[in-house]
mmCIF file of C-alpha atoms in Angstrom:
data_model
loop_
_atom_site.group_PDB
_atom_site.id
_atom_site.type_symbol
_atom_site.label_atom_id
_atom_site.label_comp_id
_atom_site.label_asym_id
_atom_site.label_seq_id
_atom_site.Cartn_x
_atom_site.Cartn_y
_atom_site.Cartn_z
ATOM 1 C CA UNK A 1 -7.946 -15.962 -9.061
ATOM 2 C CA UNK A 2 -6.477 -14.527 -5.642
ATOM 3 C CA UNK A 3 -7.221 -14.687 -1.516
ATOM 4 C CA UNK A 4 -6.091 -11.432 0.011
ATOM 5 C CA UNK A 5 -5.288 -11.943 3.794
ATOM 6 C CA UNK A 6 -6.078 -9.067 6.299
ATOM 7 C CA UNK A 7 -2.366 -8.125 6.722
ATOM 8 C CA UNK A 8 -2.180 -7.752 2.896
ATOM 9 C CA UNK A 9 -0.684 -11.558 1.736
ATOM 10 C CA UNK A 10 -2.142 -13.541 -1.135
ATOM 11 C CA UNK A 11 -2.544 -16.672 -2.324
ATOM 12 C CA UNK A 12 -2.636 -16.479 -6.029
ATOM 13 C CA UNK A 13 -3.874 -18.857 -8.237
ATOM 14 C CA UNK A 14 -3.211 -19.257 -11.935
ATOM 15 C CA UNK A 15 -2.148 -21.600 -14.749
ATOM 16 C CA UNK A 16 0.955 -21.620 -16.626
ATOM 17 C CA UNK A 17 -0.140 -21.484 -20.527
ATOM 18 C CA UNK A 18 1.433 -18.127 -21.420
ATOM 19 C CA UNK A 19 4.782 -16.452 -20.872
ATOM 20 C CA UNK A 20 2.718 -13.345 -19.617
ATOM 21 C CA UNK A 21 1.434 -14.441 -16.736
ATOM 22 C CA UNK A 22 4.737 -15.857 -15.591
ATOM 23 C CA UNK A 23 6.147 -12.389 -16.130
ATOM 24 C CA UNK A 24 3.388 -10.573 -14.168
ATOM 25 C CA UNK A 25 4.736 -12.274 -10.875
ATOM 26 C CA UNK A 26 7.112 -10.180 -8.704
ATOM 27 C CA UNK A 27 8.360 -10.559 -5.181
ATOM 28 C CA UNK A 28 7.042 -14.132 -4.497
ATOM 29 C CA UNK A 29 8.222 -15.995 -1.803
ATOM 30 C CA UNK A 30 6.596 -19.576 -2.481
ATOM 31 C CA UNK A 31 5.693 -21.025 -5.383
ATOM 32 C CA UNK A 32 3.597 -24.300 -5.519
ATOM 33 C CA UNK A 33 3.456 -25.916 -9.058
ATOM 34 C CA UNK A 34 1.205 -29.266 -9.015
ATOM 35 C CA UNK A 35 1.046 -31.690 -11.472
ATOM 36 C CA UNK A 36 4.845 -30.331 -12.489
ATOM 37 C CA UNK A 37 4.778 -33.440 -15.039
ATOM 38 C CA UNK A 38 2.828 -31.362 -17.482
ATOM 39 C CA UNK A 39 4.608 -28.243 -16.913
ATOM 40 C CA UNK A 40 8.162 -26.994 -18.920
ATOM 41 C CA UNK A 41 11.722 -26.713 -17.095
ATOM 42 C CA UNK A 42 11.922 -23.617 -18.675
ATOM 43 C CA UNK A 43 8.541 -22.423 -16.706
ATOM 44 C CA UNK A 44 9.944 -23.943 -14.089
ATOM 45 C CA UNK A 45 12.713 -22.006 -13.987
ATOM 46 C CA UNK A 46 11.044 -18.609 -15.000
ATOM 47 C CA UNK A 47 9.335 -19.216 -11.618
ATOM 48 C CA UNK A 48 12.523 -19.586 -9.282
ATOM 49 C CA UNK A 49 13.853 -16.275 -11.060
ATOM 50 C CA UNK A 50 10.825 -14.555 -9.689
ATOM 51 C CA UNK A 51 11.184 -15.168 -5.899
ATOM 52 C CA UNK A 52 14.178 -13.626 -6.134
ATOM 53 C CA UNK A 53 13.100 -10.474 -3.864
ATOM 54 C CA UNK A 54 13.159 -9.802 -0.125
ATOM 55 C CA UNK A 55 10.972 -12.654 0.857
ATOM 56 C CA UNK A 56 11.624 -14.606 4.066
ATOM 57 C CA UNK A 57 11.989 -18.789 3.776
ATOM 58 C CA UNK A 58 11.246 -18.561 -0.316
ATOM 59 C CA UNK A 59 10.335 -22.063 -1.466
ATOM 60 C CA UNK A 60 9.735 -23.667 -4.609
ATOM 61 C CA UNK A 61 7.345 -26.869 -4.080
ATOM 62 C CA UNK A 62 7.358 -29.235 -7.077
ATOM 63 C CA UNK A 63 4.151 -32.452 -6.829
ATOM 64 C CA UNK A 64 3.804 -34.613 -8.959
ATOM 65 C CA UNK A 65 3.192 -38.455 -10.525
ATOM 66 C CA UNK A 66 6.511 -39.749 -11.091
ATOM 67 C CA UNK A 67 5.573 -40.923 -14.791
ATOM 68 C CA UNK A 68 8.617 -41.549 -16.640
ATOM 69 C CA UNK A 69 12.417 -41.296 -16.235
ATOM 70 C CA UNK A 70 12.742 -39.577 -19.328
ATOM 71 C CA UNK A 71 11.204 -37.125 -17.801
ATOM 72 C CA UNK A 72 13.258 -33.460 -17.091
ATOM 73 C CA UNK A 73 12.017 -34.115 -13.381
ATOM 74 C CA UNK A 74 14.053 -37.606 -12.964
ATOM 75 C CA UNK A 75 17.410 -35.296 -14.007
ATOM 76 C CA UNK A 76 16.531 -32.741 -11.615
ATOM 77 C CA UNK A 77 15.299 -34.250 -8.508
ATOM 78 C CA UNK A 78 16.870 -37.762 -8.372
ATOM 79 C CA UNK A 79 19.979 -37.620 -10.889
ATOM 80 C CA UNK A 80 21.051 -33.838 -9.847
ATOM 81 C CA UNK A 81 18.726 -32.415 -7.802
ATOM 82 C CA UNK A 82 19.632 -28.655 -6.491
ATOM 83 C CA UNK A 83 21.399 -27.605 -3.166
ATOM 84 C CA UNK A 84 19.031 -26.891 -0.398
ATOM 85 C CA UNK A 85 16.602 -28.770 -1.910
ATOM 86 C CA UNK A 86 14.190 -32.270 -0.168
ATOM 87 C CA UNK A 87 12.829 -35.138 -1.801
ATOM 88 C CA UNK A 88 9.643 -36.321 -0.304
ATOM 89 C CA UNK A 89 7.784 -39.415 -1.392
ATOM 90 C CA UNK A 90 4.577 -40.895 -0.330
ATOM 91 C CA UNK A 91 1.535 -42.310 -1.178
ATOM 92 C CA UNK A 92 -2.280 -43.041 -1.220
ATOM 93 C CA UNK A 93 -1.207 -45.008 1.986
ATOM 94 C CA UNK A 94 0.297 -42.013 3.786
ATOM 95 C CA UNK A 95 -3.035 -39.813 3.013
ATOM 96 C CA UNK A 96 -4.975 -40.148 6.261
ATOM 97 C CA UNK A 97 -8.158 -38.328 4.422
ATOM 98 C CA UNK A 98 -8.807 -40.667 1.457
ATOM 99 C CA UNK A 99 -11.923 -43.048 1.812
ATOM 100 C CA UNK A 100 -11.992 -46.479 1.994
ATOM 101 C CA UNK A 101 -13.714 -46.633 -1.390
ATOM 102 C CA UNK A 102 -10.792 -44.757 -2.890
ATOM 103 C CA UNK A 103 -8.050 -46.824 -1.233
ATOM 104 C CA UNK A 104 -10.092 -49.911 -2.735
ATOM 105 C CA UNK A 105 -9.818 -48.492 -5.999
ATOM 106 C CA UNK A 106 -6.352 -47.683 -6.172
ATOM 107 C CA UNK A 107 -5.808 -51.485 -4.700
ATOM 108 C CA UNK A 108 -7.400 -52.971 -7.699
ATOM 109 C CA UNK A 109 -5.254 -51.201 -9.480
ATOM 110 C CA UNK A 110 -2.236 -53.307 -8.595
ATOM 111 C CA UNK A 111 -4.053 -56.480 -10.276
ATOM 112 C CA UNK A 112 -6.027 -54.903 -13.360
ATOM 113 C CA UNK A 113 -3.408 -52.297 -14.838
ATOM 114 C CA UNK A 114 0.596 -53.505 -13.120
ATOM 115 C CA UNK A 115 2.233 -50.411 -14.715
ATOM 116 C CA UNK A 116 -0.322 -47.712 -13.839
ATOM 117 C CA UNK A 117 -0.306 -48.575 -10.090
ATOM 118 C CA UNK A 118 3.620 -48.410 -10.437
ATOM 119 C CA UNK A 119 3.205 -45.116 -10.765
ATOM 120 C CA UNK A 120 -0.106 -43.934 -8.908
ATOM 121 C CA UNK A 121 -0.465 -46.056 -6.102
ATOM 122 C CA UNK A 122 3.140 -46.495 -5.385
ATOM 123 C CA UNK A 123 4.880 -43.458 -6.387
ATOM 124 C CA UNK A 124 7.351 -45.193 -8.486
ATOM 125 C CA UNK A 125 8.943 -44.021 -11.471
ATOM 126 C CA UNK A 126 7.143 -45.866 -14.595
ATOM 127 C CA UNK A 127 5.717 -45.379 -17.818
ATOM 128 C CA UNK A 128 2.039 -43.974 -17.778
ATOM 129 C CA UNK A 129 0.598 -45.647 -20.898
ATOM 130 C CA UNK A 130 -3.190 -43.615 -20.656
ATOM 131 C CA UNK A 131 -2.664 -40.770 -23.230
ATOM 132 C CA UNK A 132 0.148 -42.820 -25.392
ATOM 133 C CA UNK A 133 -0.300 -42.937 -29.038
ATOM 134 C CA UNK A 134 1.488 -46.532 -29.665
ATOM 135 C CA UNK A 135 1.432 -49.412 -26.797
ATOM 136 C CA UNK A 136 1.124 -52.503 -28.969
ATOM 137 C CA UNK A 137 4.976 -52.864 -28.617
ATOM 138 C CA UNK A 138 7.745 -55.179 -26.898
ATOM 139 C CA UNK A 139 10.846 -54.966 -26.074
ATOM 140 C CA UNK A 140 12.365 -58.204 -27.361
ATOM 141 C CA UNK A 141 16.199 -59.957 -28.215
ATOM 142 C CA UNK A 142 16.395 -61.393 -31.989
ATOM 143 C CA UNK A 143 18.528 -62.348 -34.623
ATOM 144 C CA UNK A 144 17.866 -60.027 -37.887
ATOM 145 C CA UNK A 145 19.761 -62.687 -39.844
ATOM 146 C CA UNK A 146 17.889 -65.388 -39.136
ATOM 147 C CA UNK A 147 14.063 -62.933 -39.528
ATOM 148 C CA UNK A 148 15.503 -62.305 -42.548
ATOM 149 C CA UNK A 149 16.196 -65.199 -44.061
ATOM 150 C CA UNK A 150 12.464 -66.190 -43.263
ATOM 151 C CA UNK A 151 11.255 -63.633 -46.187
ATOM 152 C CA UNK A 152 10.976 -60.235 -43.779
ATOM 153 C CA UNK A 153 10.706 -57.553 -46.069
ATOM 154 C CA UNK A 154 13.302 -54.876 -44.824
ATOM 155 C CA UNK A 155 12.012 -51.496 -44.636
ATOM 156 C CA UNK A 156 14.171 -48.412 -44.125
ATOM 157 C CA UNK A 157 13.019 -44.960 -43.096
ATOM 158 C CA UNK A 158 15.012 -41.495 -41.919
ATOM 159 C CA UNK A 159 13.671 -38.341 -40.481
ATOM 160 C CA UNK A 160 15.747 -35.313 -40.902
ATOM 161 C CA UNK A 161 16.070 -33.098 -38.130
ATOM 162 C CA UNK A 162 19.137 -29.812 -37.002
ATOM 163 C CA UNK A 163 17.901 -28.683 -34.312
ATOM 164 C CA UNK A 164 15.558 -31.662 -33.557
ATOM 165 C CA UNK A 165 16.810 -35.336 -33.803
ATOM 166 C CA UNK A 166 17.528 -36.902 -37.308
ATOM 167 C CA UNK A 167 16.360 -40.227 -36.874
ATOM 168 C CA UNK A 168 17.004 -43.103 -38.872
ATOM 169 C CA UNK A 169 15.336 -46.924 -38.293
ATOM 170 C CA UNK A 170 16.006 -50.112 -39.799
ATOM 171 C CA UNK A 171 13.167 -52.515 -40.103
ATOM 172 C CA UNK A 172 11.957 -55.991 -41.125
ATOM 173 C CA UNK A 173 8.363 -56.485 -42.011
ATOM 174 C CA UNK A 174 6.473 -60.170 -40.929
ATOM 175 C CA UNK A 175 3.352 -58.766 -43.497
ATOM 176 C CA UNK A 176 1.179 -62.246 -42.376
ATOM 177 C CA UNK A 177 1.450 -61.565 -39.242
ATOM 178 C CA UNK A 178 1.481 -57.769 -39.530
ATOM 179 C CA UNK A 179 4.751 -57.312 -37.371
ATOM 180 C CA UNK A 180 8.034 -54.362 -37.642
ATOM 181 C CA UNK A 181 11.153 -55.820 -35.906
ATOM 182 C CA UNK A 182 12.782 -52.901 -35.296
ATOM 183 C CA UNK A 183 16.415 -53.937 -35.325
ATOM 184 C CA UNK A 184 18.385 -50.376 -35.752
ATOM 185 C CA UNK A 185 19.198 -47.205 -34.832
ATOM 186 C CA UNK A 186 20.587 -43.888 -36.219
ATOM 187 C CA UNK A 187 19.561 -40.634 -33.406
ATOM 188 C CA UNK A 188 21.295 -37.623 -33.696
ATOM 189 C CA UNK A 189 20.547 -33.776 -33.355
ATOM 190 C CA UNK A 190 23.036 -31.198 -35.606
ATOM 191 C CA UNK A 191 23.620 -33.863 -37.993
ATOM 192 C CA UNK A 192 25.176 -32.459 -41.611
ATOM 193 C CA UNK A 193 23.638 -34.921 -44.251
ATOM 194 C CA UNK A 194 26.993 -35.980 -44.973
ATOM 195 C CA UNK A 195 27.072 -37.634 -41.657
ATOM 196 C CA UNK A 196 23.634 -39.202 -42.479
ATOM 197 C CA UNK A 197 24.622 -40.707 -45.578
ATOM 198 C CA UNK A 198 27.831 -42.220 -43.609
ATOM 199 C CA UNK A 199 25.810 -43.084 -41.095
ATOM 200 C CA UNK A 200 23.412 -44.978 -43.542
ATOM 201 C CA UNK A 201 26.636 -46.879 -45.063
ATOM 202 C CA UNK A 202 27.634 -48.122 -41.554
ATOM 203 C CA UNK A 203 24.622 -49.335 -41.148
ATOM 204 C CA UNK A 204 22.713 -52.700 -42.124
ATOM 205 C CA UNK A 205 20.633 -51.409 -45.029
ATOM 206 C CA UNK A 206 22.916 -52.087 -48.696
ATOM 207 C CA UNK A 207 20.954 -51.013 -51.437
ATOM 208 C CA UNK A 208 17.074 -51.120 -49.536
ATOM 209 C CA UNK A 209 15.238 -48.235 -50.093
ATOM 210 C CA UNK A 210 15.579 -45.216 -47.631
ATOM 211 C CA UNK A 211 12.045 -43.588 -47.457
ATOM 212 C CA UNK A 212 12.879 -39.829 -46.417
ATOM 213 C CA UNK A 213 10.275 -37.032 -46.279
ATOM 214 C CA UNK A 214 8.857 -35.653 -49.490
ATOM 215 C CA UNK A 215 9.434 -32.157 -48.325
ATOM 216 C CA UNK A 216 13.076 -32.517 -48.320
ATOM 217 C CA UNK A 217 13.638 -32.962 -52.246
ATOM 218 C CA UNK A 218 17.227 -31.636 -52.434
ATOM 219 C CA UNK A 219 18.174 -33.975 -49.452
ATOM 220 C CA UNK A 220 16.712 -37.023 -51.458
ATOM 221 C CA UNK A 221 18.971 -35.678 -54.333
ATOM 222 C CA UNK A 222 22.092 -35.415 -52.006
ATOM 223 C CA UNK A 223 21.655 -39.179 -50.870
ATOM 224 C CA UNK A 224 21.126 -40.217 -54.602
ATOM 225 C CA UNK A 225 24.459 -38.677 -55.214
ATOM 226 C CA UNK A 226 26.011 -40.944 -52.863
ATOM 227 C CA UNK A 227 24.548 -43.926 -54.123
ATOM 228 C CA UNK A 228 21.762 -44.476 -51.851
ATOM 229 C CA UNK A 229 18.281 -45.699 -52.583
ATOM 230 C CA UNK A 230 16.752 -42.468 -51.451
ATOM 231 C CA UNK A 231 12.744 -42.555 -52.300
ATOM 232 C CA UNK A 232 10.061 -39.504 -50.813
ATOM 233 C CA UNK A 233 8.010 -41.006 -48.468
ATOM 234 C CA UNK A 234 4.307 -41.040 -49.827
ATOM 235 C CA UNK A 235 2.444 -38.158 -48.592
ATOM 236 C CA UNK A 236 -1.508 -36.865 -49.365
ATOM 237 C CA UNK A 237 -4.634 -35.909 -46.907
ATOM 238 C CA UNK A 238 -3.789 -37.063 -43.351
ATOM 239 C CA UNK A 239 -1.210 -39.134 -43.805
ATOM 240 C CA UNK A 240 0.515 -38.754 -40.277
ATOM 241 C CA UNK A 241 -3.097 -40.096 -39.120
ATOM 242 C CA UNK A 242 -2.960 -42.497 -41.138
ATOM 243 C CA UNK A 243 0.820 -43.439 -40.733
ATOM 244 C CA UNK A 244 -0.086 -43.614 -36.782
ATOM 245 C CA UNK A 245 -3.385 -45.439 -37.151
ATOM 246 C CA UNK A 246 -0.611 -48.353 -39.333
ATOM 247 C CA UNK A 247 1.418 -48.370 -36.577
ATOM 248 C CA UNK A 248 -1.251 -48.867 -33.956
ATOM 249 C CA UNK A 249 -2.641 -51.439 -36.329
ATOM 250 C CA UNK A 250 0.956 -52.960 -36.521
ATOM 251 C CA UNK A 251 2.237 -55.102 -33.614
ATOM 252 C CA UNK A 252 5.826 -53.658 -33.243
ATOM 253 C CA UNK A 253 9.147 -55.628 -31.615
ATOM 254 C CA UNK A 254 12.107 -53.662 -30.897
ATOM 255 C CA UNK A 255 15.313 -54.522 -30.549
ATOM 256 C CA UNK A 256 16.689 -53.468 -26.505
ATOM 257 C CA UNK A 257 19.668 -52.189 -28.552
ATOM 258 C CA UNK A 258 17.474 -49.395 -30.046
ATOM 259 C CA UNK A 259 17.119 -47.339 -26.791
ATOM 260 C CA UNK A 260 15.985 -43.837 -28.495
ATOM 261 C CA UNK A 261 13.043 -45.760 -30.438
ATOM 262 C CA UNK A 262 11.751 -47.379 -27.104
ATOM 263 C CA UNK A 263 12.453 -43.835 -25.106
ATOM 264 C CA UNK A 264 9.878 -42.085 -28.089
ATOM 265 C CA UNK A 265 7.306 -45.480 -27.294
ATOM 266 C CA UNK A 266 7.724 -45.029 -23.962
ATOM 267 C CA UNK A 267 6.598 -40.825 -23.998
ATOM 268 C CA UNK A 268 4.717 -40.251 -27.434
ATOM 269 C CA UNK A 269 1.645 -39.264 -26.603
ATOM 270 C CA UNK A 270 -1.589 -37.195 -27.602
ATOM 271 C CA UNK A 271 -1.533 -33.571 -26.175
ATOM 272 C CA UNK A 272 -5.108 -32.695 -23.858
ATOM 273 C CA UNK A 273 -7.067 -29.760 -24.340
ATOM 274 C CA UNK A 274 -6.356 -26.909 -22.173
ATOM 275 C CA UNK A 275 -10.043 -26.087 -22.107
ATOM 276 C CA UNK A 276 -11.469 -29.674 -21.454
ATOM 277 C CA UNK A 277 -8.619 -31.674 -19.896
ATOM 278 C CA UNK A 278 -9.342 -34.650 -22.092
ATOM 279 C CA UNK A 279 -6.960 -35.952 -25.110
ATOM 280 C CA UNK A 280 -6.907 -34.738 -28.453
ATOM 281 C CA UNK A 281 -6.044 -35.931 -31.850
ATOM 282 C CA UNK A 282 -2.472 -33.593 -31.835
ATOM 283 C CA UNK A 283 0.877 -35.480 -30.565
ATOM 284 C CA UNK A 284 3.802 -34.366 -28.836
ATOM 285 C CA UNK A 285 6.600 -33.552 -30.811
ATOM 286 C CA UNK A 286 9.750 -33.943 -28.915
ATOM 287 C CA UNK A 287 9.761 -37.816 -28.911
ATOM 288 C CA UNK A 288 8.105 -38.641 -32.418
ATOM 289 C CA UNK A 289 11.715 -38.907 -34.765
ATOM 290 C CA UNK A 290 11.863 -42.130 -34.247
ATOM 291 C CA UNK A 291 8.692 -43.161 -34.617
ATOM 292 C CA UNK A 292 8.115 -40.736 -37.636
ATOM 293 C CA UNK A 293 11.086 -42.571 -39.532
ATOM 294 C CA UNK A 294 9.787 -45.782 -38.916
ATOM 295 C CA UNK A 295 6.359 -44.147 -40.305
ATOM 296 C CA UNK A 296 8.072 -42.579 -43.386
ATOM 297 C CA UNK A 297 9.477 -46.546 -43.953
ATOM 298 C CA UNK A 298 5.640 -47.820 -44.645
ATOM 299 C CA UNK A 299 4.109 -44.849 -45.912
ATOM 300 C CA UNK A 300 3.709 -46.429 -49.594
ATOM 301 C CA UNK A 301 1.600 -48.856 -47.764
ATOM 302 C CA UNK A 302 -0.779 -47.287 -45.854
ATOM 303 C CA UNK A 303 -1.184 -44.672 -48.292
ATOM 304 C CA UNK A 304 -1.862 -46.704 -51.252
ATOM 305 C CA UNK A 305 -4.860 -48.339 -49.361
ATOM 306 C CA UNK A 306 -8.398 -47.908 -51.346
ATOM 307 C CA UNK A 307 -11.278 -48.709 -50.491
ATOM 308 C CA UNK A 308 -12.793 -51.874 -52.829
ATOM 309 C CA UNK A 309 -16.295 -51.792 -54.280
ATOM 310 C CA UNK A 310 -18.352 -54.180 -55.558
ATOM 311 C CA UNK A 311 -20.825 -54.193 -58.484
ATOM 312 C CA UNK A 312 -24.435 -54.922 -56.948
ATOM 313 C CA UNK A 313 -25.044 -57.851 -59.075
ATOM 314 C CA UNK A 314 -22.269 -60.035 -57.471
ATOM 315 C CA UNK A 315 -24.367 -59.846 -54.092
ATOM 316 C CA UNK A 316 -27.752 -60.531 -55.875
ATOM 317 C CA UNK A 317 -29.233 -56.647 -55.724
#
């Protein structure tokens, strides 16, 4: 979609799903990109290359919710932002043409949801938890001793990753209360799986099993040669669904020393529909390592699960 001026200007409008479109845009002198959250650095980027022509004043606006530090934004508008470049913030309170009933609403917000407001009604950087596949989590100090020494059941998984993070987390298991103290940490990209396996001897995990993904079998056969308890993770129909629905079902504590872990909490989330706008049943990739690990480190449980039947005569039919 487009507005042509009289003296030949336009306004174009146009989303930012395929590299084609970005490449169809020549001699631009401002680009406005709103809602920037949901939108690449590399886009970004693309974009900046293409005012590049004889243009007057070129500008590249950036809005946006200020969701989560971990976010590329943060890096490049509060950590390092560019030369040349102003950081505005405002909010609801600064918009003179939002209703009363609005204002009200966003208000309310402060009381009934703390960490959404944070972010919507006063522009501060937070974690937006709508969309986010796993909330039932703390952040919590604790002894893995002592947990242990109550019974825990310790749980290991890894996730191997080159180019993406490997990621491997050490866990102990409260199954009557159906709680995973997350306790430790291995999160690397490039790693050789020599380094894993050393990594997996510094670590707190002896001989516990190391539940690593089925698809890798000649990795699992590496880490038996150095004397670790490597098992394939149980796989069939759905089981990321199913590992996911475990972990939702699962209260989780993690350790504050397991930053990476609580980063991947704190941005994990289901993808929307281009077409719709609302949330799907697909997840982001970038920050599920850690989680998928500590997935990989149950998956014999929720796997294994059946459902019972019972013979019609025991209920009297």
């Amino acid at each position: 979609m487009s507005i042509t001026f009289p003296n030949g200007s336009q306004i174009i409008l146009m989303g930012l799903d395929t590299e084609e479109k970005l490449l169809s845009l020549n001699n631009v002198s401002t680009v406005w990109i709103e809602e920037a959250y949901e939108v690449e650095r590399e886009k970004v980027e693309q974009l900046n290359l293409r005012m590049r022509g004889q243009a007057f004043n070129q500008q590249l606006i950036l809005s946006w919710n200020p969701i989560s530090k971990n976010s590329w934004l943060y890096d490049f508008t509060v950590k390092n932002p560019p030369e040349n470049s102003i950081f505005h913030h405002s909010t609801y309170r600064d918009n003179i043409f939002l209703n009363e009933e609005y204002i009200k609403a966003l208000d309310e917000m402060a009381t009934r949801n703390p960490a959404k407001y944070r972010v919507y009604g006063l522009g501060e950087w937070g974690v937006d938890v709508e969309g986010l596949v796993i909330t039932n989590w703390r952040k919590q100090d604790f002894d893995a001793m002592e947990l242990s020494a109550l019974g825990y059941e310790h749980r290991v998984g890894m996730d191997l990753g080159w180019i993406d993070k490997s990621a491997i987390i050490n866990t102990l298991y409260d199954k009557e209360h159906k709680t995973i103290y997350v306790f430790e940490e291995f999160y690397k990209s490039g790693c050789q799986l020599s380094e894993l396996a050393e990594a997996i001897g510094n670590m707190q995990i002896g001989k516990t099993k190391v539940y690593v993904d089925a698809a890798e079998p000649r990795s699992i056969q590496y880490f038996r040669s150095q004397r670790i308890n490597a098992e394939g993770c149980a796989k069939g129909k759905d089981s990321v669904k199913a590992g996911l629905m475990f972990l939702q079902d699962t209260y989780l504590v993690i350790h504050p020393s397991c930053k990476n872990f609580i980063m991947e909490l704190e941005n994990f989330s289901y993808k929307k529909s281009k077409q719709t706008g609302e949330y799907t049943e697909e997840t982001t990739h970038e920050y599920s390592h850690a989680i998928d690990a500590c997935r990989y480190a149950y998956s014999d449980i929720y796997t294994n699960k059946k459902v019972k039947t019972l013979d019609k005569s025991v209920l009297g039919l």
